Coordinates of C-alpha atoms in Angstrom, one line a residue:
Chain A
M1 CA 105.0 103.1 102.0
S2 CA 101.8 101.6 101.9
K3 CA 99.5 101.2 105.1
V4 CA 101.3 99.4 108.1
L5 CA 99.3 97.6 110.7
V6 CA 100.5 97.6 114.2
S7 CA 99.5 94.2 116.4
G8 CA 100.0 93.0 119.7
H9 CA 99.4 89.3 120.2
R10 CA 96.3 87.1 120.3
N11 CA 93.9 87.5 123.5
P12 CA 95.2 90.7 123.6
D13 CA 96.4 92.0 127.6
T14 CA 97.1 95.6 128.4
D15 CA 100.5 95.7 127.2
S16 CA 99.6 94.2 123.8
I17 CA 96.8 96.8 123.5
A18 CA 98.6 99.5 124.7
S19 CA 101.8 98.8 122.8
A20 CA 99.8 98.7 119.5
I21 CA 98.4 102.1 120.3
S22 CA 101.7 104.0 121.5
F23 CA 103.8 102.2 119.0
A24 CA 101.4 103.0 116.1
Y25 CA 101.3 106.9 117.5
L26 CA 105.0 107.1 117.4
Q27 CA 105.3 105.5 113.7
Q28 CA 102.6 108.3 112.6
Q29 CA 104.8 111.0 114.2
L30 CA 107.7 109.5 111.7
G31 CA 105.5 109.6 108.7
V32 CA 104.5 106.0 108.4
D33 CA 100.8 105.2 107.5
A34 CA 100.5 103.0 110.7
E35 CA 97.3 101.8 112.3
A36 CA 96.9 100.1 115.7
V37 CA 94.9 97.1 115.5
A38 CA 94.1 94.0 117.9
L39 CA 93.6 90.4 117.5
G40 CA 90.6 90.2 120.0
T41 CA 88.5 92.6 121.9
P42 CA 90.1 94.1 125.2
N43 CA 89.6 92.5 128.6
E44 CA 88.2 94.2 131.3
E45 CA 91.4 95.6 132.9
T46 CA 92.3 97.0 129.4
Q47 CA 88.7 98.4 129.0
F48 CA 89.3 100.3 132.4
A49 CA 92.4 101.9 130.9
L50 CA 90.9 102.4 127.6
D51 CA 88.0 104.3 129.2
T52 CA 90.3 106.2 131.9
F53 CA 92.3 107.7 129.1
G54 CA 89.6 108.5 126.3
F55 CA 90.8 105.6 123.8
K56 CA 88.5 103.4 121.8
A57 CA 89.6 99.9 121.5
P58 CA 91.8 99.1 118.5
R59 CA 89.9 97.6 115.3
V60 CA 89.8 93.9 115.9
I61 CA 91.5 92.0 112.6
E62 CA 91.3 88.3 111.7
K63 CA 93.8 88.6 109.0
A64 CA 96.0 91.4 107.4
G65 CA 96.8 90.4 103.8
D66 CA 93.6 91.6 102.3
E67 CA 94.6 95.3 103.3
T68 CA 98.2 95.4 103.6
R69 CA 101.3 93.4 103.3
Q70 CA 103.4 95.3 105.9
V71 CA 102.8 95.1 109.5
M72 CA 104.9 95.7 113.0
L73 CA 104.6 93.4 115.9
V74 CA 104.5 94.6 119.5
D75 CA 104.6 92.5 122.7
H76 CA 105.1 89.3 120.7
N77 CA 107.1 87.5 117.9
E78 CA 105.8 83.9 118.0
A79 CA 103.9 83.3 114.8
Q80 CA 101.1 81.1 116.8
Q81 CA 100.4 84.2 119.1
S82 CA 100.5 86.7 115.9
I83 CA 98.2 87.5 113.0
P84 CA 97.0 84.3 111.4
D85 CA 98.3 85.1 108.0
I86 CA 101.8 86.3 109.3
K87 CA 103.7 83.8 107.0
D88 CA 102.2 85.7 103.9
L89 CA 103.2 89.3 105.4
E90 CA 106.8 91.2 105.7
V91 CA 107.4 92.2 109.4
L92 CA 109.0 95.6 109.5
A93 CA 109.4 95.8 113.0
V94 CA 109.3 94.1 116.2
V95 CA 109.4 95.7 119.4
D96 CA 109.2 92.8 122.1
H97 CA 110.3 91.6 125.6
H98 CA 109.5 87.7 125.4
R99 CA 111.8 85.1 124.3
I100 CA 112.1 84.5 120.5
A101 CA 110.8 81.7 119.0
N102 CA 109.1 80.5 115.9
F103 CA 110.1 83.7 114.4
E104 CA 111.3 83.9 111.0
T105 CA 111.9 86.6 108.3
A106 CA 113.4 86.6 104.7
G107 CA 114.9 89.9 105.2
P108 CA 116.6 92.2 107.5
L109 CA 114.2 94.0 109.9
F110 CA 114.1 96.4 112.9
Y111 CA 114.1 94.2 116.0
R112 CA 114.2 95.7 119.4
A113 CA 113.8 93.4 122.4
E114 CA 115.2 93.9 126.1
P115 CA 114.7 91.8 129.0
V116 CA 112.5 94.2 130.8
G117 CA 108.8 93.9 132.2
C118 CA 106.9 95.6 129.7
S119 CA 106.9 96.4 126.0
N120 CA 105.8 100.2 126.8
T121 CA 109.2 100.5 128.7
I122 CA 110.9 100.0 125.5
I123 CA 108.7 102.1 123.4
L124 CA 109.4 105.0 126.0
K125 CA 113.1 104.8 125.0
L126 CA 112.1 104.7 121.2
F127 CA 109.8 108.0 121.8
K128 CA 113.1 109.5 123.3
E129 CA 115.6 108.3 120.8
N130 CA 113.2 109.5 118.1
N131 CA 112.7 113.0 120.0
V132 CA 108.7 112.6 119.9
A133 CA 107.0 114.0 122.7
I134 CA 104.3 111.4 124.3
P135 CA 100.6 112.5 124.6
K136 CA 99.0 112.7 128.1
N137 CA 96.6 109.8 126.9
V138 CA 99.1 107.8 125.4
A139 CA 101.3 107.9 128.6
G140 CA 98.2 107.0 130.4
M141 CA 97.9 103.8 128.1
M142 CA 101.7 102.9 128.4
L143 CA 101.5 103.5 132.2
S144 CA 98.7 100.9 132.3
A145 CA 100.6 98.5 130.3
I146 CA 103.6 98.8 132.9
I147 CA 101.3 98.4 135.9
S148 CA 99.6 95.4 134.1
D149 CA 102.5 93.5 133.4
S150 CA 104.3 94.0 136.5
L151 CA 101.2 93.8 138.6
L152 CA 102.1 97.0 140.1
F153 CA 105.8 96.2 140.4
K154 CA 105.4 93.0 142.4
S155 CA 106.3 90.6 139.6
P156 CA 109.9 89.4 139.1
T157 CA 109.7 90.2 135.5
C158 CA 109.7 94.1 136.8
T159 CA 113.1 95.8 136.2
E160 CA 114.5 99.2 137.8
E161 CA 113.9 100.7 134.2
D162 CA 110.0 99.6 134.5
I163 CA 109.6 101.4 137.7
K164 CA 111.8 104.5 136.3
A165 CA 109.6 104.5 133.1
A166 CA 106.1 104.3 135.0
K167 CA 107.4 107.0 137.3
E168 CA 107.9 109.4 134.2
L169 CA 104.8 108.3 132.3
A170 CA 102.5 108.8 135.5
E171 CA 104.1 112.3 135.5
I172 CA 102.9 113.0 131.9
A173 CA 99.7 111.3 132.7
E174 CA 99.1 113.0 135.7
V175 CA 98.1 109.7 137.4
N176 CA 98.5 108.5 141.0
I177 CA 100.3 105.3 140.3
Q178 CA 99.2 103.3 143.4
A179 CA 95.6 104.2 143.4
Y180 CA 94.9 104.0 139.7
G181 CA 97.0 100.8 139.3
L182 CA 94.9 99.0 142.2
D183 CA 91.8 100.0 140.6
M184 CA 92.8 99.2 137.1
L185 CA 94.1 95.8 138.3
K186 CA 91.0 95.0 140.3
A187 CA 88.8 95.8 137.2
G188 CA 90.5 92.6 135.5
T189 CA 89.8 90.4 138.5
N190 CA 85.9 90.3 138.0
L191 CA 85.7 86.8 136.8
S192 CA 82.0 86.3 137.9
T193 CA 80.5 87.5 134.7
K194 CA 82.9 85.2 132.6
T195 CA 82.2 81.6 131.5
E196 CA 84.7 78.9 132.0
L197 CA 85.6 79.0 128.3
E198 CA 86.0 82.6 128.7
L199 CA 88.6 82.3 131.7
V200 CA 90.6 79.6 130.0
T201 CA 91.0 81.6 126.7
M202 CA 91.2 85.4 127.5
D203 CA 94.9 85.2 128.4
A204 CA 96.2 81.9 126.9
K205 CA 99.1 81.3 124.9
S206 CA 100.4 78.3 123.0
F207 CA 104.0 77.3 123.2
P208 CA 105.7 74.5 121.0
M209 CA 107.8 72.6 123.7
G210 CA 110.0 69.7 122.2
D211 CA 107.6 67.9 119.9
K212 CA 104.5 68.8 122.3
T213 CA 102.1 72.1 122.3
V214 CA 101.7 73.5 125.8
R215 CA 98.8 75.7 126.4
V216 CA 99.4 78.2 129.3
A217 CA 96.5 80.5 130.4
Q218 CA 96.5 82.9 133.1
V219 CA 93.7 84.7 135.3
N220 CA 94.2 87.1 137.9
T221 CA 91.8 87.0 141.1
V222 CA 91.8 88.3 144.5
D223 CA 90.6 85.0 145.8
I224 CA 92.1 81.8 144.2
A225 CA 89.4 79.5 146.2
D226 CA 86.5 81.4 144.5
V227 CA 87.9 80.4 141.2
L228 CA 88.5 76.9 142.3
T229 CA 84.7 76.5 143.0
R230 CA 84.5 75.9 139.2
Q231 CA 87.3 73.7 139.0
E232 CA 85.1 70.8 137.3
K233 CA 83.8 73.0 134.8
L234 CA 87.2 74.5 134.0
E235 CA 88.4 71.1 133.5
A236 CA 85.9 70.1 131.2
V237 CA 86.4 73.2 128.8
M238 CA 90.1 72.7 129.2
A239 CA 89.8 69.2 128.1
K240 CA 87.9 70.2 125.2
E241 CA 90.2 73.0 124.0
N242 CA 93.0 70.5 124.1
A243 CA 91.0 68.0 122.1
D244 CA 89.9 70.8 119.5
N245 CA 93.0 72.3 119.2
N246 CA 95.6 69.5 119.4
F247 CA 97.0 70.6 122.6
D248 CA 99.1 68.3 124.8
V249 CA 98.5 69.7 127.8
F250 CA 96.9 72.8 129.2
V251 CA 98.0 74.6 132.5
L252 CA 95.7 77.3 134.0
V253 CA 97.8 79.7 136.0
I254 CA 95.5 81.0 138.8
T255 CA 97.1 84.2 140.4
N256 CA 96.3 86.1 143.4
I257 CA 97.4 89.8 142.6
L258 CA 97.4 90.7 146.4
D259 CA 99.4 88.0 147.8
S260 CA 101.5 87.2 144.6
D261 CA 101.2 83.5 144.7
S262 CA 99.3 81.3 142.1
V263 CA 97.7 78.0 141.9
I264 CA 98.3 75.8 138.5
L265 CA 95.3 73.6 137.2
V266 CA 96.6 71.1 134.9
V267 CA 94.6 69.0 132.4
G268 CA 95.8 66.6 129.6
N269 CA 98.8 64.5 129.2
H270 CA 102.5 64.4 130.6
Q271 CA 101.3 65.7 133.9
E272 CA 104.4 64.5 135.2
I273 CA 106.7 66.6 132.9
V274 CA 104.6 69.5 134.5
E275 CA 105.4 68.3 138.0
K276 CA 109.1 68.0 137.2
A277 CA 109.2 71.5 135.7
F278 CA 107.7 73.1 139.2
N279 CA 109.2 70.5 141.6
V280 CA 105.7 69.8 142.9
T281 CA 103.2 67.1 143.2
L282 CA 99.6 67.6 141.5
E283 CA 97.0 66.8 143.9
N284 CA 93.5 66.8 142.3
H285 CA 95.1 68.3 139.2
T286 CA 96.3 71.4 141.1
A287 CA 99.4 72.7 142.9
L288 CA 100.5 75.9 144.7
L289 CA 103.3 77.8 143.4
K290 CA 104.6 80.2 146.1
G291 CA 105.7 83.3 144.8
V292 CA 104.8 82.7 141.2
V293 CA 103.3 85.7 139.2
S294 CA 104.8 85.5 136.1
R295 CA 104.1 83.2 133.0
K296 CA 107.1 84.6 131.1
K297 CA 109.8 84.3 134.0
Q298 CA 108.3 81.6 136.4
V299 CA 106.2 79.4 134.2
V300 CA 107.0 79.2 130.5
P301 CA 110.9 78.8 130.9
Q302 CA 110.7 76.1 133.4
L303 CA 108.1 74.3 131.2
T304 CA 110.1 74.6 128.2
E305 CA 113.2 73.2 130.1
A306 CA 111.2 70.0 131.3
F307 CA 109.7 69.2 128.0
K308 CA 113.2 69.3 126.2
Chain B
M1 CA 127.9 87.3 136.3
S2 CA 130.3 84.5 135.0
K3 CA 132.6 85.1 131.7
V4 CA 130.8 86.0 128.5
L5 CA 132.0 85.3 125.3
V6 CA 131.0 87.4 122.4
S7 CA 131.2 85.9 118.9
G8 CA 130.4 86.6 115.5
H9 CA 129.7 83.9 112.7
R10 CA 131.3 81.2 111.2
N11 CA 133.7 82.0 108.6
P12 CA 134.1 85.2 110.1
D13 CA 134.3 88.4 108.0
T14 CA 135.6 91.9 109.0
D15 CA 132.3 93.0 110.6
S16 CA 131.9 89.6 112.6
I17 CA 135.5 90.3 114.1
A18 CA 135.2 94.0 114.5
S19 CA 131.8 93.5 116.0
A20 CA 133.1 90.6 118.5
I21 CA 136.1 93.1 119.4
S22 CA 133.7 96.3 119.7
F23 CA 130.7 95.0 121.6
A24 CA 133.0 93.0 124.0
Y25 CA 134.9 96.3 124.7
L26 CA 131.7 98.1 125.3
Q27 CA 130.4 95.3 127.4
Q28 CA 133.6 95.4 129.5
Q29 CA 133.2 99.2 130.0
L30 CA 129.8 98.2 131.3
G31 CA 131.1 95.8 133.9
V32 CA 130.4 92.6 131.9
D33 CA 133.3 89.9 132.1
A34 CA 133.0 89.9 128.2
E35 CA 135.8 88.2 125.9
A36 CA 135.9 88.5 122.1
V37 CA 136.1 85.3 120.3
A38 CA 136.0 84.2 116.9
L39 CA 134.7 80.8 114.9
G40 CA 137.7 81.0 112.5
T41 CA 141.0 83.0 111.6
P42 CA 140.6 86.3 109.9
N43 CA 140.7 86.5 106.2
E44 CA 143.5 88.6 104.6
E45 CA 141.1 91.8 104.6
T46 CA 140.2 91.6 108.2
Q47 CA 144.1 90.8 109.0
F48 CA 144.7 94.1 107.1
A49 CA 142.4 95.9 109.3
L50 CA 143.9 94.0 112.6
D51 CA 147.4 95.0 111.5
T52 CA 146.6 98.7 110.9
F53 CA 144.8 99.1 114.1
G54 CA 147.0 97.0 116.4
F55 CA 144.8 94.2 117.3
K56 CA 145.6 90.4 117.7
A57 CA 142.9 88.2 115.9
P58 CA 140.5 87.0 118.7
R59 CA 140.9 83.6 120.3
V60 CA 139.4 80.9 118.0
I61 CA 137.0 78.6 119.9
E62 CA 135.1 75.5 118.5
K63 CA 132.5 75.5 121.2
A64 CA 131.9 77.4 124.3
G65 CA 130.1 75.1 126.7
D66 CA 133.3 74.1 128.4
E67 CA 134.3 77.5 129.6
T68 CA 130.9 79.3 130.1
R69 CA 127.2 78.9 129.5
Q70 CA 126.6 82.8 128.4
V71 CA 127.2 84.3 125.3
M72 CA 126.5 87.2 123.2
L73 CA 126.0 87.0 119.4
V74 CA 127.1 89.8 117.0
D75 CA 126.4 89.9 113.2
H76 CA 124.5 86.6 113.1
N77 CA 121.5 84.8 114.7
E78 CA 120.9 81.7 113.0
A79 CA 122.0 78.6 114.8
Q80 CA 123.9 77.0 111.9
Q81 CA 126.0 79.9 111.5
S82 CA 126.9 80.2 115.1
I83 CA 128.8 78.6 118.1
P84 CA 128.5 74.7 117.4
D85 CA 127.0 74.2 120.7
I86 CA 124.9 77.1 120.6
K87 CA 121.8 75.0 121.6
D88 CA 123.0 74.3 125.2
L89 CA 123.9 78.0 125.9
E90 CA 122.2 81.1 127.1
V91 CA 122.3 83.8 124.5
L92 CA 122.1 87.0 126.6
A93 CA 122.3 89.7 123.7
V94 CA 122.4 89.7 120.0
V95 CA 123.2 92.7 117.5
D96 CA 122.6 92.1 114.1
H97 CA 121.5 93.2 110.9
H98 CA 120.6 90.2 108.9
R99 CA 117.1 88.5 108.7
I100 CA 116.1 86.4 111.8
A101 CA 115.6 82.6 111.3
N102 CA 116.5 79.3 112.9
F103 CA 117.0 81.4 116.2
E104 CA 115.1 80.5 119.5
T105 CA 115.7 81.2 123.3
A106 CA 114.1 80.1 126.4
G107 CA 113.9 83.3 128.1
P108 CA 114.0 87.0 127.3
L109 CA 117.0 88.7 125.9
F110 CA 118.6 91.8 124.5
Y111 CA 118.2 91.8 120.5
R112 CA 119.1 94.7 118.8
A113 CA 118.7 94.5 115.0
E114 CA 118.3 97.3 112.5
P115 CA 117.8 97.2 108.5
V116 CA 121.4 98.7 108.2
G117 CA 124.5 97.7 106.1
C118 CA 127.0 96.8 109.2
S119 CA 126.5 95.5 112.7
N120 CA 129.1 98.2 113.8
T121 CA 126.7 101.1 112.9
I122 CA 124.3 99.7 115.3
I123 CA 127.1 99.1 118.0
L124 CA 128.1 102.7 117.5
K125 CA 124.6 103.6 118.5
L126 CA 124.9 101.5 121.7
F127 CA 128.3 103.0 122.5
K128 CA 126.6 106.4 122.4
E129 CA 123.4 105.3 124.5
N130 CA 125.6 104.0 127.1
N131 CA 127.9 107.1 126.9
V132 CA 131.0 105.1 126.7
A133 CA 133.7 106.6 124.8
I134 CA 135.3 104.8 121.5
P135 CA 139.1 104.4 121.7
K136 CA 140.7 105.0 118.3
N137 CA 141.9 101.5 117.6
V138 CA 138.1 100.1 118.3
A139 CA 137.0 102.7 116.2
G140 CA 139.3 101.9 113.2
M141 CA 137.9 98.4 113.4
M142 CA 134.3 99.4 113.4
L143 CA 135.2 101.6 110.5
S144 CA 136.8 98.9 108.5
A145 CA 133.8 96.8 109.1
I146 CA 131.3 99.4 107.6
I147 CA 133.7 99.6 104.7
S148 CA 133.8 95.8 104.3
D149 CA 129.9 95.2 104.4
S150 CA 129.2 98.2 102.3
L151 CA 132.2 97.8 99.8
L152 CA 133.2 101.5 100.1
F153 CA 129.5 102.4 100.5
K154 CA 128.5 101.0 96.9
S155 CA 126.3 97.9 98.0
P156 CA 122.7 98.4 98.0
T157 CA 122.7 97.3 101.9
C158 CA 124.4 100.6 102.7
T159 CA 122.3 103.3 104.3
E160 CA 122.6 106.9 105.2
E161 CA 123.3 105.8 108.6
D162 CA 126.3 103.5 107.8
I163 CA 127.8 106.4 105.8
K164 CA 127.3 108.8 108.9
A165 CA 128.5 106.2 110.9
A166 CA 131.9 105.6 109.0
K167 CA 132.7 109.3 108.8
E168 CA 132.1 109.5 112.8
L169 CA 134.4 106.6 113.1
A170 CA 136.9 107.9 110.8
E171 CA 137.3 111.0 112.7
I172 CA 137.9 109.2 115.9
A173 CA 140.3 106.8 113.9
E174 CA 142.1 109.6 112.0
V175 CA 141.8 107.6 108.9
N176 CA 141.1 108.7 105.4
I177 CA 138.2 106.5 104.3
Q178 CA 138.8 106.2 100.8
A179 CA 142.5 105.5 100.5
Y180 CA 142.3 103.2 103.4
G181 CA 139.2 101.5 102.5
L182 CA 140.4 100.6 98.8
D183 CA 144.0 99.4 100.6
M184 CA 141.6 97.0 102.8
L185 CA 139.5 95.8 100.2
K186 CA 142.2 94.9 97.9
A187 CA 144.0 93.1 100.6
G188 CA 140.8 90.8 100.7
T189 CA 141.0 90.2 96.8
N190 CA 144.3 88.4 96.8
L191 CA 143.0 85.1 95.7
S192 CA 146.2 83.5 94.0
T193 CA 147.5 82.1 97.3
K194 CA 144.0 80.3 98.2
T195 CA 143.3 76.7 97.3
E196 CA 139.8 76.1 95.5
L197 CA 138.8 74.7 98.9
E198 CA 139.5 77.8 100.6
L199 CA 137.7 80.2 98.0
V200 CA 134.6 78.4 98.5
T201 CA 134.7 78.1 102.1
M202 CA 136.1 81.3 103.6
D203 CA 133.0 83.3 103.5
A204 CA 130.4 80.8 103.0
K205 CA 126.9 80.4 104.8
S206 CA 124.3 77.8 105.0
F207 CA 120.6 78.6 104.7
P208 CA 117.6 76.4 105.2
M209 CA 115.2 77.3 102.3
G210 CA 111.9 75.3 102.4
D211 CA 113.0 71.5 103.1
K212 CA 116.4 72.3 101.0
T213 CA 119.8 73.4 102.3
V214 CA 121.6 76.0 100.5
R215 CA 125.0 77.0 100.5
V216 CA 126.2 80.6 99.5
A217 CA 129.7 81.6 99.4
Q218 CA 131.3 84.8 98.1
V219 CA 134.5 85.9 96.9
N220 CA 135.5 89.4 95.9
T221 CA 137.7 89.9 93.3
V222 CA 139.1 92.8 91.0
D223 CA 139.0 90.1 87.7
I224 CA 136.1 87.5 87.6
A225 CA 137.6 85.9 84.6
D226 CA 140.7 85.3 86.7
V227 CA 138.9 83.3 89.1
L228 CA 136.9 81.4 86.3
T229 CA 140.1 80.2 85.0
R230 CA 139.8 77.8 88.0
Q231 CA 136.1 76.8 87.3
E232 CA 136.6 73.5 86.9
K233 CA 138.6 72.6 90.4
L234 CA 136.0 74.8 92.1
E235 CA 133.3 72.7 90.7
A236 CA 134.7 69.7 91.8
V237 CA 135.4 71.1 95.5
M238 CA 131.8 72.6 95.6
A239 CA 130.2 69.1 94.5
K240 CA 132.5 67.5 97.2
E241 CA 131.1 70.0 99.8
N242 CA 127.8 69.3 98.9
A243 CA 128.2 65.6 99.1
D244 CA 130.0 65.8 102.6
N245 CA 127.6 68.3 104.1
N246 CA 124.3 67.4 102.6
F247 CA 123.9 70.7 101.0
D248 CA 121.4 70.7 98.0
V249 CA 122.9 73.2 95.9
F250 CA 125.9 75.4 96.3
V251 CA 125.9 79.1 94.7
L252 CA 129.6 80.5 94.6
V253 CA 129.0 84.4 94.0
I254 CA 132.1 86.0 92.5
T255 CA 132.1 89.8 92.9
N256 CA 133.9 92.5 91.1
I257 CA 134.5 95.2 93.8
L258 CA 135.3 97.6 91.2
D259 CA 132.5 97.5 88.8
S260 CA 130.0 96.0 91.3
D261 CA 128.8 93.3 89.1
S262 CA 128.8 89.5 90.2
V263 CA 129.0 86.1 88.2
I264 CA 127.3 83.0 90.1
L265 CA 128.6 79.5 89.7
V266 CA 126.2 77.0 90.6
V267 CA 127.0 73.3 91.5
G268 CA 124.1 70.9 92.6
N269 CA 120.5 70.1 92.3
H270 CA 117.8 72.7 91.6
Q271 CA 119.6 74.8 89.2
E272 CA 116.2 75.6 87.6
I273 CA 115.2 77.1 90.8
V274 CA 118.2 79.1 91.2
E275 CA 117.4 80.3 87.6
K276 CA 114.1 81.2 88.5
A277 CA 115.5 83.3 91.6
F278 CA 117.6 85.7 89.5
N279 CA 115.6 85.3 86.2
V280 CA 118.8 84.1 84.3
T281 CA 119.7 80.9 82.4
L282 CA 122.9 79.4 83.6
E283 CA 125.4 78.9 80.7
N284 CA 128.4 76.4 81.8
H285 CA 126.6 76.9 85.1
T286 CA 127.5 80.4 85.2
A287 CA 125.4 83.5 85.0
L288 CA 126.1 87.4 85.3
L289 CA 124.0 89.2 87.9
K290 CA 124.5 92.9 87.0
G291 CA 124.7 95.3 89.9
V292 CA 124.6 92.3 92.6
V293 CA 127.0 92.7 95.1
S294 CA 125.1 91.9 98.2
R295 CA 124.4 88.2 99.5
K296 CA 122.2 89.4 102.1
K297 CA 119.9 91.7 100.0
Q298 CA 120.2 90.7 96.4
V299 CA 121.0 86.9 96.6
V300 CA 119.6 85.3 99.5
P301 CA 116.0 86.5 99.6
Q302 CA 115.5 85.7 96.1
L303 CA 116.6 82.3 96.6
T304 CA 114.4 82.1 99.7
E305 CA 111.5 83.2 97.8
A306 CA 112.2 80.8 95.0
F307 CA 112.8 77.8 97.2
K308 CA 109.5 78.5 98.8

C-alpha cells in the first residue's frame, strides 16, 4: 500500500487536528504508511493542546493528488469541507460523528460514524478493538478534542460515552480534566488578536441546503458583547465572503463558553428562513439563542429543515 | 423511542433479508422496539434459508412513513435502492458493505461500513461488541447470507473475515457449510419457473453514473447457455424496463456459480461505454466476462469509471 494521508476538515478545529494525529498513529501501528496532515494551521486552542503535549502541527496540504491517491478522512465527510481534490482520490476510511452528505465513493470502504460528541471517542474504541496501546501524548490530544467538541461536557452533543472516554484518556495523559480543559478553552477565546476576516473564517463550514449554500461560522468567547463591538466590520467581511464564494447566507454563531448561550449574526439573503429555523426575530441582524452551543446539533439541522 | 423498522434493499437478496432479521434481533436485545421488514418477497435461495432455519419471511412494506419515522438500513444505503419514502424518514443506523452514494442525513447517525463480503460479517462483530448471544436460527440466517454473497467463498469480494465469520456462525447453527451452502445456492438457480420479467428484476439495482442511470441485474445459474435460449424475450423486457423507468442502459449479468464466469447481456444506449468498461466487444449484445462473479466489485466500479 502506498502512502496514505489522514486529514480532518478545512478550518481545522482541535478534533480535526487531534483525530488526524491519533488515527494516523493507529494506522501506523497497523502497518499503514499513514501521515497526519491538515487543511489549515491550528487555531489558538489547538495550538495550546499541541504545545502542552509536545506535538508539531500536522503538515498543511492544499491537495493530495500529487503525492498519493489514497486518503482517510476524520471528523468530516462532506466534499466541500474536505481536501480540494477529494473527487480524484480514493477514500479508504472515514471516522466521523457528523451527518453524512455530499459524500460518494466508487467502491466499498471502512466507514465508522456514531452519534457521539467527538471523533476521538470513536477512535478510542478503534484503538481498543485493535489492541493498540495509546501513548501518553496521543491520549492528551484525544482528550483535548473531547473537551473542545463538548465545551467541557456542556454541549448537548456530549454523550455519556464522551465523558467516559475523556476520563479514560485523562488517566493515560495524566491530566486534570477541569483545570486543563478550562485553560485550553480560554486559549481559544483570545479574539482580540484576530482580524474580522479571521473571526468569520477560522471555524467556518459551508452546507448545501436545498438549492442554497449556507455558511455557518462559530467563535467561542467569554464575552459576546465584546465581539459585537465589531459588528459593523464583521458584517462587511461576511457580505464580501458571500459575494466572493456564492454563499446565499452567512450565519456567525458567537458562543459564550461560560454560560452556554449563543448570539447569531446573519448576513445575506433568506434571513426570514433563518428566523423560521430558530423561531426568533432578528434585530439588527442578530438574535440570542438561549442554550445553543452546538453548531452540529442546534444550528445545522434546524437550518437544513427550514431550507428544505 | 417509537417503533423502528429495519430494512434491507429493494429486490432483497439473502443478505438483505438475513441482515434485517439479525440486526433487528440485536436491536431488540438492546431495548429497541425494532421490527425486520423487507422491500419484496424472498427469492428461492432466501426462501430455502428461511425454511431451513424456521423463519417466516419479513413483512413486506412499500413505505414506512405511515407507521414510523425512524428506520435502520442494512446491506444498502443508496436512496434509489431503499424504502420509497426514505427522504421523509430519519435513518438512525446503517450497517453496510457497499460504496456510499446518494445518501444524506440531516443529523449524525450510527454508520458502520467495512469493505467485507457480507453485511452479516459486520453484524456478527456488533453482536460481540454488545455482548449479545446469537440464537442458533439467527446464526443460520447470517451464515446463509455470507454463503450467498460470497458464492461459497469464491467471489473476490470474500475476505478472510467473511470466512472466519462463516465458520463461527456454522458452529452456532450446527450446519455443514459446504453441503448446506451448495444446496442453498442451487435452490436459487431454478430459473425455469421464472418469467423473463422476473429474471431481470429479481436481483436488479439502479445506479446513477455520471448523468446516466444504469440498471444492473444479476442471475445465478449452473448453465449460462440455458438462460441465453431466452435471449430474445429477455431483450424485449429489458428494453421495456428501460423505457418505463428511464434507464439509459440495462446490463444483465448471468453468472455461472460452478465455474465462476459471467456473460453480460446489454440493452439500451451507450453500449460502447459498457464495452470500454470491461474491455470487451459485444457480439449479439453479449460478452463473456471471465472470472467475474461480483456485481459490486467487478461490474459496478468498472461501469462507474467508464460513465464518468
